PDB file of C-alpha atoms in Angstrom:
ATOM      1  CA  UNK A   1      94.896  10.546  20.625  1.00 90.00           C
ATOM      2  CA  UNK A   2      94.315  12.579  17.776  1.00 97.00           C
ATOM      3  CA  UNK A   3      91.756  14.760  17.635  1.00 98.00           C
ATOM      4  CA  UNK A   4      90.219  15.884  14.004  1.00 98.00           C
ATOM      5  CA  UNK A   5      87.371  18.778  13.803  1.00 98.00           C
ATOM      6  CA  UNK A   6      85.724  19.174  10.804  1.00 98.00           C
ATOM      7  CA  UNK A   7      83.663  22.734   9.875  1.00 98.00           C
ATOM      8  CA  UNK A   8      80.974  22.947   7.441  1.00 98.00           C
ATOM      9  CA  UNK A   9      80.135  26.468   5.673  1.00 96.00           C
ATOM     10  CA  UNK A  10      77.199  27.920   4.808  1.00 94.00           C
ATOM     11  CA  UNK A  11      77.372  31.967   4.619  1.00 94.00           C
ATOM     12  CA  UNK A  12      76.577  33.470   7.373  1.00 96.00           C
ATOM     13  CA  UNK A  13      74.992  30.381   9.014  1.00 96.00           C
ATOM     14  CA  UNK A  14      78.485  29.984  10.250  1.00 97.00           C
ATOM     15  CA  UNK A  15      78.180  32.140  12.891  1.00 98.00           C
ATOM     16  CA  UNK A  16      76.593  28.715  14.807  1.00 98.00           C
ATOM     17  CA  UNK A  17      79.898  27.592  14.663  1.00 98.00           C
ATOM     18  CA  UNK A  18      81.376  30.752  15.601  1.00 98.00           C
ATOM     19  CA  UNK A  19      79.596  30.140  18.845  1.00 98.00           C
ATOM     20  CA  UNK A  20      80.330  26.534  19.185  1.00 98.00           C
ATOM     21  CA  UNK A  21      84.319  27.454  18.936  1.00 98.00           C
ATOM     22  CA  UNK A  22      83.855  30.037  21.378  1.00 98.00           C
ATOM     23  CA  UNK A  23      82.406  27.652  23.972  1.00 98.00           C
ATOM     24  CA  UNK A  24      85.292  24.905  22.377  1.00 98.00           C
ATOM     25  CA  UNK A  25      87.941  28.188  23.883  1.00 98.00           C
ATOM     26  CA  UNK A  26      85.872  28.554  26.881  1.00 98.00           C
ATOM     27  CA  UNK A  27      86.579  25.019  27.876  1.00 98.00           C
ATOM     28  CA  UNK A  28      90.043  24.332  26.464  1.00 97.00           C
ATOM     29  CA  UNK A  29      88.967  21.630  24.310  1.00 97.00           C
ATOM     30  CA  UNK A  30      92.292  21.123  21.419  1.00 96.00           C
ATOM     31  CA  UNK A  31      91.978  19.300  18.280  1.00 98.00           C
ATOM     32  CA  UNK A  32      94.974  18.524  15.829  1.00 98.00           C
ATOM     33  CA  UNK A  33      93.583  19.105  12.730  1.00 98.00           C
ATOM     34  CA  UNK A  34      90.716  21.318  11.247  1.00 98.00           C
ATOM     35  CA  UNK A  35      89.001  21.071   7.778  1.00 98.00           C
ATOM     36  CA  UNK A  36      87.038  23.770   7.092  1.00 98.00           C
ATOM     37  CA  UNK A  37      84.914  24.851   4.035  1.00 98.00           C
ATOM     38  CA  UNK A  38      83.903  28.053   2.981  1.00 97.00           C
ATOM     39  CA  UNK A  39      82.694  30.588   5.774  1.00 97.00           C
ATOM     40  CA  UNK A  40      83.735  27.168   8.178  1.00 98.00           C
ATOM     41  CA  UNK A  41      87.329  27.541   6.828  1.00 98.00           C
ATOM     42  CA  UNK A  42      87.280  31.848   7.256  1.00 97.00           C
ATOM     43  CA  UNK A  43      85.714  31.565  10.844  1.00 98.00           C
ATOM     44  CA  UNK A  44      87.712  28.218  11.554  1.00 98.00           C
ATOM     45  CA  UNK A  45      91.000  29.748  11.531  1.00 98.00           C
ATOM     46  CA  UNK A  46      89.700  32.114  15.100  1.00 98.00           C
ATOM     47  CA  UNK A  47      89.989  28.662  16.837  1.00 98.00           C
ATOM     48  CA  UNK A  48      93.581  27.993  16.814  1.00 98.00           C
ATOM     49  CA  UNK A  49      94.843  32.110  16.860  1.00 98.00           C
ATOM     50  CA  UNK A  50      92.344  31.771  20.265  1.00 98.00           C
ATOM     51  CA  UNK A  51      90.461  35.028  19.152  1.00 98.00           C
ATOM     52  CA  UNK A  52      87.165  34.205  20.746  1.00 97.00           C
ATOM     53  CA  UNK A  53      84.295  36.903  19.271  1.00 95.00           C
ATOM     54  CA  UNK A  54      85.956  38.199  16.305  1.00 97.00           C
ATOM     55  CA  UNK A  55      84.105  36.038  14.190  1.00 97.00           C
ATOM     56  CA  UNK A  56      81.253  37.456  15.412  1.00 97.00           C
ATOM     57  CA  UNK A  57      82.414  40.753  16.567  1.00 97.00           C
ATOM     58  CA  UNK A  58      83.627  42.068  12.501  1.00 97.00           C
ATOM     59  CA  UNK A  59      80.245  40.560  11.014  1.00 96.00           C
ATOM     60  CA  UNK A  60      78.460  42.654  13.359  1.00 96.00           C
ATOM     61  CA  UNK A  61      80.400  45.512  12.844  1.00 96.00           C
ATOM     62  CA  UNK A  62      80.230  45.280   9.115  1.00 95.00           C
ATOM     63  CA  UNK A  63      76.988  43.836   8.352  1.00 89.00           C
ATOM     64  CA  UNK A  64      75.625  47.043   7.137  1.00 91.00           C
ATOM     65  CA  UNK A  65      78.670  48.480   5.107  1.00 93.00           C
ATOM     66  CA  UNK A  66      78.532  48.162   1.630  1.00 92.00           C
ATOM     67  CA  UNK A  67      82.062  47.542   1.428  1.00 92.00           C
ATOM     68  CA  UNK A  68      81.764  44.287   3.029  1.00 94.00           C
ATOM     69  CA  UNK A  69      79.226  41.943   1.515  1.00 91.00           C
ATOM     70  CA  UNK A  70      76.884  44.013  -1.165  1.00 89.00           C
ATOM     71  CA  UNK A  71      75.147  43.383  -4.151  1.00 86.00           C
ATOM     72  CA  UNK A  72      76.802  46.969  -4.780  1.00 88.00           C
ATOM     73  CA  UNK A  73      80.111  45.237  -4.137  1.00 92.00           C
ATOM     74  CA  UNK A  74      78.872  42.575  -6.643  1.00 91.00           C
ATOM     75  CA  UNK A  75      77.701  45.106  -9.860  1.00 91.00           C
ATOM     76  CA  UNK A  76      81.853  47.247  -9.035  1.00 91.00           C
ATOM     77  CA  UNK A  77      84.095  44.176  -8.314  1.00 93.00           C
ATOM     78  CA  UNK A  78      82.153  40.749  -9.432  1.00 93.00           C
ATOM     79  CA  UNK A  79      82.612  39.788  -6.093  1.00 94.00           C
ATOM     80  CA  UNK A  80      79.513  39.589  -3.863  1.00 94.00           C
ATOM     81  CA  UNK A  81      82.001  39.576  -0.982  1.00 94.00           C
ATOM     82  CA  UNK A  82      84.577  42.292  -1.989  1.00 95.00           C
ATOM     83  CA  UNK A  83      88.005  41.479  -2.348  1.00 95.00           C
ATOM     84  CA  UNK A  84      90.183  44.272  -1.542  1.00 96.00           C
ATOM     85  CA  UNK A  85      87.568  44.833   2.365  1.00 96.00           C
ATOM     86  CA  UNK A  86      87.024  41.516   3.561  1.00 96.00           C
ATOM     87  CA  UNK A  87      89.719  39.610   3.136  1.00 97.00           C
ATOM     88  CA  UNK A  88      92.618  42.390   3.242  1.00 97.00           C
ATOM     89  CA  UNK A  89      91.498  44.943   4.988  1.00 97.00           C
ATOM     90  CA  UNK A  90      89.123  43.855   7.801  1.00 97.00           C
ATOM     91  CA  UNK A  91      92.093  40.752   9.162  1.00 97.00           C
ATOM     92  CA  UNK A  92      94.822  43.092   8.974  1.00 96.00           C
ATOM     93  CA  UNK A  93      93.469  46.458   9.353  1.00 97.00           C
ATOM     94  CA  UNK A  94      90.763  46.781  11.234  1.00 97.00           C
ATOM     95  CA  UNK A  95      90.464  43.510  13.627  1.00 97.00           C
ATOM     96  CA  UNK A  96      93.624  41.969  12.960  1.00 97.00           C
ATOM     97  CA  UNK A  97      94.489  38.240  12.586  1.00 98.00           C
ATOM     98  CA  UNK A  98      96.832  36.674  15.438  1.00 98.00           C
ATOM     99  CA  UNK A  99      98.554  35.315  12.688  1.00 96.00           C
ATOM    100  CA  UNK A 100     101.471  34.289  15.115  1.00 97.00           C
ATOM    101  CA  UNK A 101      99.586  32.453  17.351  1.00 98.00           C
ATOM    102  CA  UNK A 102      97.358  30.443  14.934  1.00 97.00           C
ATOM    103  CA  UNK A 103     101.228  29.632  13.267  1.00 95.00           C
ATOM    104  CA  UNK A 104     102.441  28.504  17.174  1.00 97.00           C
ATOM    105  CA  UNK A 105      99.525  26.553  17.610  1.00 97.00           C
ATOM    106  CA  UNK A 106     100.314  23.125  16.233  1.00 96.00           C
ATOM    107  CA  UNK A 107      96.929  22.402  14.380  1.00 98.00           C
ATOM    108  CA  UNK A 108      97.032  21.163  10.372  1.00 98.00           C
ATOM    109  CA  UNK A 109      94.183  23.075   9.077  1.00 98.00           C
ATOM    110  CA  UNK A 110      93.118  22.662   5.911  1.00 98.00           C
ATOM    111  CA  UNK A 111      90.632  24.838   3.704  1.00 98.00           C
ATOM    112  CA  UNK A 112      88.587  23.056   1.052  1.00 98.00           C
ATOM    113  CA  UNK A 113      88.391  24.664  -2.590  1.00 98.00           C
ATOM    114  CA  UNK A 114      86.831  22.899  -5.795  1.00 98.00           C
ATOM    115  CA  UNK A 115      88.923  23.026  -8.547  1.00 98.00           C
ATOM    116  CA  UNK A 116      86.585  24.340 -11.745  1.00 98.00           C
ATOM    117  CA  UNK A 117      88.310  22.352 -14.423  1.00 98.00           C
ATOM    118  CA  UNK A 118      88.069  19.230 -13.043  1.00 98.00           C
ATOM    119  CA  UNK A 119      85.070  19.684 -10.835  1.00 98.00           C
ATOM    120  CA  UNK A 120      87.151  17.785  -7.662  1.00 98.00           C
ATOM    121  CA  UNK A 121      87.346  19.144  -4.241  1.00 98.00           C
ATOM    122  CA  UNK A 122      91.177  19.831  -2.696  1.00 98.00           C
ATOM    123  CA  UNK A 123      92.348  20.080   0.138  1.00 98.00           C
ATOM    124  CA  UNK A 124      95.094  23.182   0.510  1.00 98.00           C
ATOM    125  CA  UNK A 125      97.103  23.235   4.249  1.00 98.00           C
ATOM    126  CA  UNK A 126      97.323  26.867   5.479  1.00 98.00           C
ATOM    127  CA  UNK A 127     100.275  27.578   6.851  1.00 95.00           C
ATOM    128  CA  UNK A 128     100.818  31.528   6.775  1.00 95.00           C
ATOM    129  CA  UNK A 129      96.932  32.625   6.453  1.00 95.00           C
ATOM    130  CA  UNK A 130      98.876  36.842   5.304  1.00 94.00           C
ATOM    131  CA  UNK A 131     100.535  34.708   2.078  1.00 97.00           C
ATOM    132  CA  UNK A 132      98.108  32.253   1.630  1.00 98.00           C
ATOM    133  CA  UNK A 133      94.872  34.391   1.644  1.00 98.00           C
ATOM    134  CA  UNK A 134      93.791  33.754  -1.821  1.00 98.00           C
ATOM    135  CA  UNK A 135      93.353  30.187  -0.228  1.00 98.00           C
ATOM    136  CA  UNK A 136      90.303  31.688   2.108  1.00 98.00           C
ATOM    137  CA  UNK A 137      88.816  33.975  -0.871  1.00 97.00           C
ATOM    138  CA  UNK A 138      88.581  30.597  -3.385  1.00 98.00           C
ATOM    139  CA  UNK A 139      87.025  27.886  -0.769  1.00 98.00           C
ATOM    140  CA  UNK A 140      84.391  30.582   0.391  1.00 97.00           C
ATOM    141  CA  UNK A 141      83.837  32.087  -3.447  1.00 97.00           C
ATOM    142  CA  UNK A 142      80.211  31.238  -4.229  1.00 96.00           C
ATOM    143  CA  UNK A 143      79.369  30.600  -7.567  1.00 96.00           C
ATOM    144  CA  UNK A 144      77.681  32.831  -9.800  1.00 95.00           C
ATOM    145  CA  UNK A 145      78.470  35.992  -7.359  1.00 95.00           C
ATOM    146  CA  UNK A 146      82.082  35.366  -7.168  1.00 96.00           C
ATOM    147  CA  UNK A 147      85.164  35.396  -9.975  1.00 97.00           C
ATOM    148  CA  UNK A 148      87.036  32.622  -9.936  1.00 98.00           C
ATOM    149  CA  UNK A 149      90.018  32.906  -7.742  1.00 98.00           C
ATOM    150  CA  UNK A 150      93.145  31.877  -9.405  1.00 98.00           C
ATOM    151  CA  UNK A 151      96.153  29.965  -7.087  1.00 98.00           C
ATOM    152  CA  UNK A 152      99.424  28.185  -8.240  1.00 96.00           C
ATOM    153  CA  UNK A 153      97.244  28.898 -12.102  1.00 97.00           C
ATOM    154  CA  UNK A 154      94.556  26.384 -11.063  1.00 98.00           C
ATOM    155  CA  UNK A 155      90.765  28.249 -11.384  1.00 98.00           C
ATOM    156  CA  UNK A 156      88.682  27.297  -7.306  1.00 98.00           C
ATOM    157  CA  UNK A 157      85.639  28.430  -6.358  1.00 98.00           C
ATOM    158  CA  UNK A 158      83.770  27.290  -3.145  1.00 98.00           C
ATOM    159  CA  UNK A 159      84.655  24.151  -1.624  1.00 98.00           C
ATOM    160  CA  UNK A 160      81.191  23.425  -1.083  1.00 97.00           C
ATOM    161  CA  UNK A 161      80.744  23.312  -4.197  1.00 98.00           C
ATOM    162  CA  UNK A 162      82.954  19.204  -4.250  1.00 98.00           C
ATOM    163  CA  UNK A 163      82.741  18.407  -0.940  1.00 98.00           C
ATOM    164  CA  UNK A 164      80.177  20.550   1.781  1.00 97.00           C
ATOM    165  CA  UNK A 165      81.538  18.384   4.650  1.00 98.00           C
ATOM    166  CA  UNK A 166      84.562  16.712   4.412  1.00 98.00           C
ATOM    167  CA  UNK A 167      83.805  14.037   6.797  1.00 98.00           C
ATOM    168  CA  UNK A 168      85.749  11.422   4.468  1.00 97.00           C
ATOM    169  CA  UNK A 169      88.999  13.297   4.099  1.00 98.00           C
ATOM    170  CA  UNK A 170      89.482  14.003   8.398  1.00 98.00           C
ATOM    171  CA  UNK A 171      88.949  10.403   8.308  1.00 97.00           C
ATOM    172  CA  UNK A 172      91.708  10.080   5.434  1.00 97.00           C
ATOM    173  CA  UNK A 173      93.735  11.606   7.535  1.00 97.00           C
ATOM    174  CA  UNK A 174      93.950   9.410   9.938  1.00 97.00           C
ATOM    175  CA  UNK A 175      92.400  11.489  13.330  1.00 97.00           C
ATOM    176  CA  UNK A 176      91.419   8.933  15.893  1.00 96.00           C
ATOM    177  CA  UNK A 177      88.349  11.137  17.219  1.00 98.00           C
ATOM    178  CA  UNK A 178      85.901  13.445  14.519  1.00 98.00           C
ATOM    179  CA  UNK A 179      84.064  15.844  15.663  1.00 98.00           C
ATOM    180  CA  UNK A 180      81.680  17.497  12.861  1.00 98.00           C
ATOM    181  CA  UNK A 181      80.366  20.843  13.170  1.00 98.00           C
ATOM    182  CA  UNK A 182      76.835  21.296  11.068  1.00 98.00           C
ATOM    183  CA  UNK A 183      75.476  24.186  10.232  1.00 98.00           C
ATOM    184  CA  UNK A 184      71.820  22.751   9.067  1.00 97.00           C
ATOM    185  CA  UNK A 185      69.638  21.530  11.522  1.00 97.00           C
ATOM    186  CA  UNK A 186      69.012  17.182  11.539  1.00 97.00           C
ATOM    187  CA  UNK A 187      65.933  17.431   8.959  1.00 96.00           C
ATOM    188  CA  UNK A 188      67.332  19.291   6.793  1.00 97.00           C
ATOM    189  CA  UNK A 189      68.506  18.228   3.240  1.00 96.00           C
ATOM    190  CA  UNK A 190      69.326  19.691  -0.257  1.00 96.00           C
ATOM    191  CA  UNK A 191      66.607  19.715  -3.127  1.00 94.00           C
ATOM    192  CA  UNK A 192      67.295  19.852  -6.766  1.00 90.00           C
ATOM    193  CA  UNK A 193      67.362  22.578  -9.093  1.00 85.00           C
ATOM    194  CA  UNK A 194      67.035  23.662 -12.265  1.00 86.00           C
ATOM    195  CA  UNK A 195      70.408  23.297 -13.549  1.00 87.00           C
ATOM    196  CA  UNK A 196      70.506  25.519 -16.910  1.00 93.00           C
ATOM    197  CA  UNK A 197      71.873  28.641 -15.169  1.00 92.00           C
ATOM    198  CA  UNK A 198      75.131  26.407 -14.216  1.00 94.00           C
ATOM    199  CA  UNK A 199      75.123  25.238 -17.275  1.00 94.00           C
ATOM    200  CA  UNK A 200      75.408  28.410 -19.135  1.00 95.00           C
ATOM    201  CA  UNK A 201      77.268  30.737 -16.584  1.00 96.00           C
ATOM    202  CA  UNK A 202      79.637  27.588 -16.712  1.00 97.00           C
ATOM    203  CA  UNK A 203      79.725  26.143 -20.295  1.00 97.00           C
ATOM    204  CA  UNK A 204      83.725  26.116 -20.287  1.00 98.00           C
ATOM    205  CA  UNK A 205      83.235  24.205 -17.667  1.00 98.00           C
ATOM    206  CA  UNK A 206      81.240  20.981 -17.932  1.00 98.00           C
ATOM    207  CA  UNK A 207      83.447  18.966 -15.072  1.00 98.00           C
ATOM    208  CA  UNK A 208      82.282  21.431 -12.700  1.00 98.00           C
ATOM    209  CA  UNK A 209      78.654  21.755 -13.877  1.00 97.00           C
ATOM    210  CA  UNK A 210      78.209  18.213 -13.169  1.00 97.00           C
ATOM    211  CA  UNK A 211      79.486  18.982  -9.307  1.00 97.00           C
ATOM    212  CA  UNK A 212      77.255  21.829  -9.113  1.00 97.00           C
ATOM    213  CA  UNK A 213      74.408  19.785 -10.426  1.00 96.00           C
ATOM    214  CA  UNK A 214      74.770  16.450  -8.757  1.00 96.00           C
ATOM    215  CA  UNK A 215      75.347  18.790  -4.997  1.00 97.00           C
ATOM    216  CA  UNK A 216      72.023  17.860  -3.452  1.00 97.00           C
ATOM    217  CA  UNK A 217      72.362  14.113  -3.816  1.00 97.00           C
ATOM    218  CA  UNK A 218      75.924  14.129  -3.077  1.00 97.00           C
ATOM    219  CA  UNK A 219      75.117  16.279   0.280  1.00 98.00           C
ATOM    220  CA  UNK A 220      72.252  14.496   0.732  1.00 98.00           C
ATOM    221  CA  UNK A 221      73.938  10.817   1.191  1.00 98.00           C
ATOM    222  CA  UNK A 222      76.846  12.526   3.116  1.00 98.00           C
ATOM    223  CA  UNK A 223      73.966  13.981   5.503  1.00 98.00           C
ATOM    224  CA  UNK A 224      73.011   9.891   5.621  1.00 98.00           C
ATOM    225  CA  UNK A 225      76.478   8.752   6.512  1.00 98.00           C
ATOM    226  CA  UNK A 226      77.040  11.373   9.279  1.00 98.00           C
ATOM    227  CA  UNK A 227      74.218  10.225  11.269  1.00 98.00           C
ATOM    228  CA  UNK A 228      75.045   6.843  10.656  1.00 98.00           C
ATOM    229  CA  UNK A 229      78.583   7.304  11.695  1.00 98.00           C
ATOM    230  CA  UNK A 230      77.264   9.219  14.520  1.00 98.00           C
ATOM    231  CA  UNK A 231      74.924   6.377  15.668  1.00 97.00           C
ATOM    232  CA  UNK A 232      77.904   4.099  15.879  1.00 97.00           C
ATOM    233  CA  UNK A 233      79.788   6.863  17.956  1.00 96.00           C
ATOM    234  CA  UNK A 234      82.197   6.804  15.261  1.00 97.00           C
ATOM    235  CA  UNK A 235      82.051  10.663  15.289  1.00 98.00           C
ATOM    236  CA  UNK A 236      80.744  13.574  17.357  1.00 98.00           C
ATOM    237  CA  UNK A 237      78.355  15.737  15.686  1.00 98.00           C
ATOM    238  CA  UNK A 238      77.208  19.301  16.941  1.00 98.00           C
ATOM    239  CA  UNK A 239      74.021  20.526  14.667  1.00 98.00           C
ATOM    240  CA  UNK A 240      72.176  23.522  15.441  1.00 98.00           C
ATOM    241  CA  UNK A 241      68.939  22.453  17.638  1.00 98.00           C
ATOM    242  CA  UNK A 242      66.062  25.088  15.552  1.00 97.00           C
ATOM    243  CA  UNK A 243      66.547  26.679  12.620  1.00 96.00           C
ATOM    244  CA  UNK A 244      67.163  30.332  12.008  1.00 95.00           C
ATOM    245  CA  UNK A 245      66.085  32.246   8.975  1.00 93.00           C
ATOM    246  CA  UNK A 246      69.350  33.537   8.161  1.00 93.00           C
ATOM    247  CA  UNK A 247      70.655  34.686   4.710  1.00 86.00           C
ATOM    248  CA  UNK A 248      73.790  32.985   3.535  1.00 82.00           C
ATOM    249  CA  UNK A 249      74.384  37.378   2.820  1.00 87.00           C
ATOM    250  CA  UNK A 250      72.791  38.767   6.007  1.00 90.00           C
ATOM    251  CA  UNK A 251      72.652  42.219   6.689  1.00 91.00           C
ATOM    252  CA  UNK A 252      70.956  41.751  10.141  1.00 94.00           C
ATOM    253  CA  UNK A 253      72.670  42.231  13.283  1.00 94.00           C
ATOM    254  CA  UNK A 254      70.057  40.742  15.429  1.00 96.00           C
ATOM    255  CA  UNK A 255      69.659  37.367  13.179  1.00 96.00           C
ATOM    256  CA  UNK A 256      73.297  36.764  13.089  1.00 96.00           C
ATOM    257  CA  UNK A 257      73.464  37.449  16.831  1.00 97.00           C
ATOM    258  CA  UNK A 258      70.962  34.717  17.097  1.00 97.00           C
ATOM    259  CA  UNK A 259      72.794  32.258  14.899  1.00 97.00           C
ATOM    260  CA  UNK A 260      75.848  33.016  17.515  1.00 98.00           C
ATOM    261  CA  UNK A 261      73.722  32.490  20.572  1.00 98.00           C
ATOM    262  CA  UNK A 262      72.225  29.146  19.193  1.00 98.00           C
ATOM    263  CA  UNK A 263      75.914  27.943  18.809  1.00 98.00           C
ATOM    264  CA  UNK A 264      76.855  28.758  22.640  1.00 98.00           C
ATOM    265  CA  UNK A 265      73.591  27.276  24.166  1.00 98.00           C
ATOM    266  CA  UNK A 266      73.755  24.112  22.001  1.00 98.00           C
ATOM    267  CA  UNK A 267      77.954  23.173  22.951  1.00 98.00           C
ATOM    268  CA  UNK A 268      77.538  24.486  26.368  1.00 98.00           C
ATOM    269  CA  UNK A 269      74.398  21.711  26.165  1.00 98.00           C
ATOM    270  CA  UNK A 270      76.271  18.387  24.683  1.00 98.00           C
ATOM    271  CA  UNK A 271      80.007  19.702  26.188  1.00 98.00           C
ATOM    272  CA  UNK A 272      79.957  16.767  28.572  1.00 98.00           C
ATOM    273  CA  UNK A 273      79.155  14.400  26.119  1.00 98.00           C
ATOM    274  CA  UNK A 274      81.214  15.700  24.015  1.00 98.00           C
ATOM    275  CA  UNK A 275      84.473  16.075  26.891  1.00 98.00           C
ATOM    276  CA  UNK A 276      83.185  11.682  27.439  1.00 97.00           C
ATOM    277  CA  UNK A 277      83.627  11.320  23.559  1.00 98.00           C
ATOM    278  CA  UNK A 278      87.371  12.802  23.730  1.00 97.00           C
ATOM    279  CA  UNK A 279      88.385  10.459  26.649  1.00 91.00           C
TER     280      UNK A 279
END
């Protein structure tokens, strides 16, 4: 039996996912494949690398460091999340990612990116984090506050633009059991936004503009599909049991800890049900 894991993004709401996956590790829950979107990919890699607590640790440490995530970085570099410090210095110098354990895990890991020229989602398999760090930058580069990231001649931005919760892709990959970790509570639905700024900012990429403007409808439809699949027992869903007022770019360590702690609490409550689902 093969198990696939889907990880939604959402900036630092993803610390909920960190808490969930840390409890996975405590209970030796194993999966065969992971599809991570944006922060889901950034935090999700710590699961096959078996680095419990790492996702919370470095975010708490650098939460107020302007080199990490800040409007100063946005003004100086065009990226609100600093490319050099956040993606290269932290994982390879200050809080080192365990590449060897990741590669030996046997877990197929995919990061979702949005091609700005086609407006469509692409799913890139990660074999070596160091060599493919630009893919992680791409999947988590939020529109309007990030520069477009080029990988192998293609232009990408945040994977959540085109496929926020890639359950269908996970099904296509043929996993027998699918576990989904969301970062929004059950009653959350996206509201439509004025697409004028998107149209102006990305006027060279009309297909991407369509994707951005259609995102609320696409997201809400996916949420409804997930609820139905969950009722049918075809997938297992873990989602926040309450709303935490956390920003996508959060600088308050207490709020970040609260989001993580909620993931830990919710997962502990659902662990026995998860084990039964995976039997």
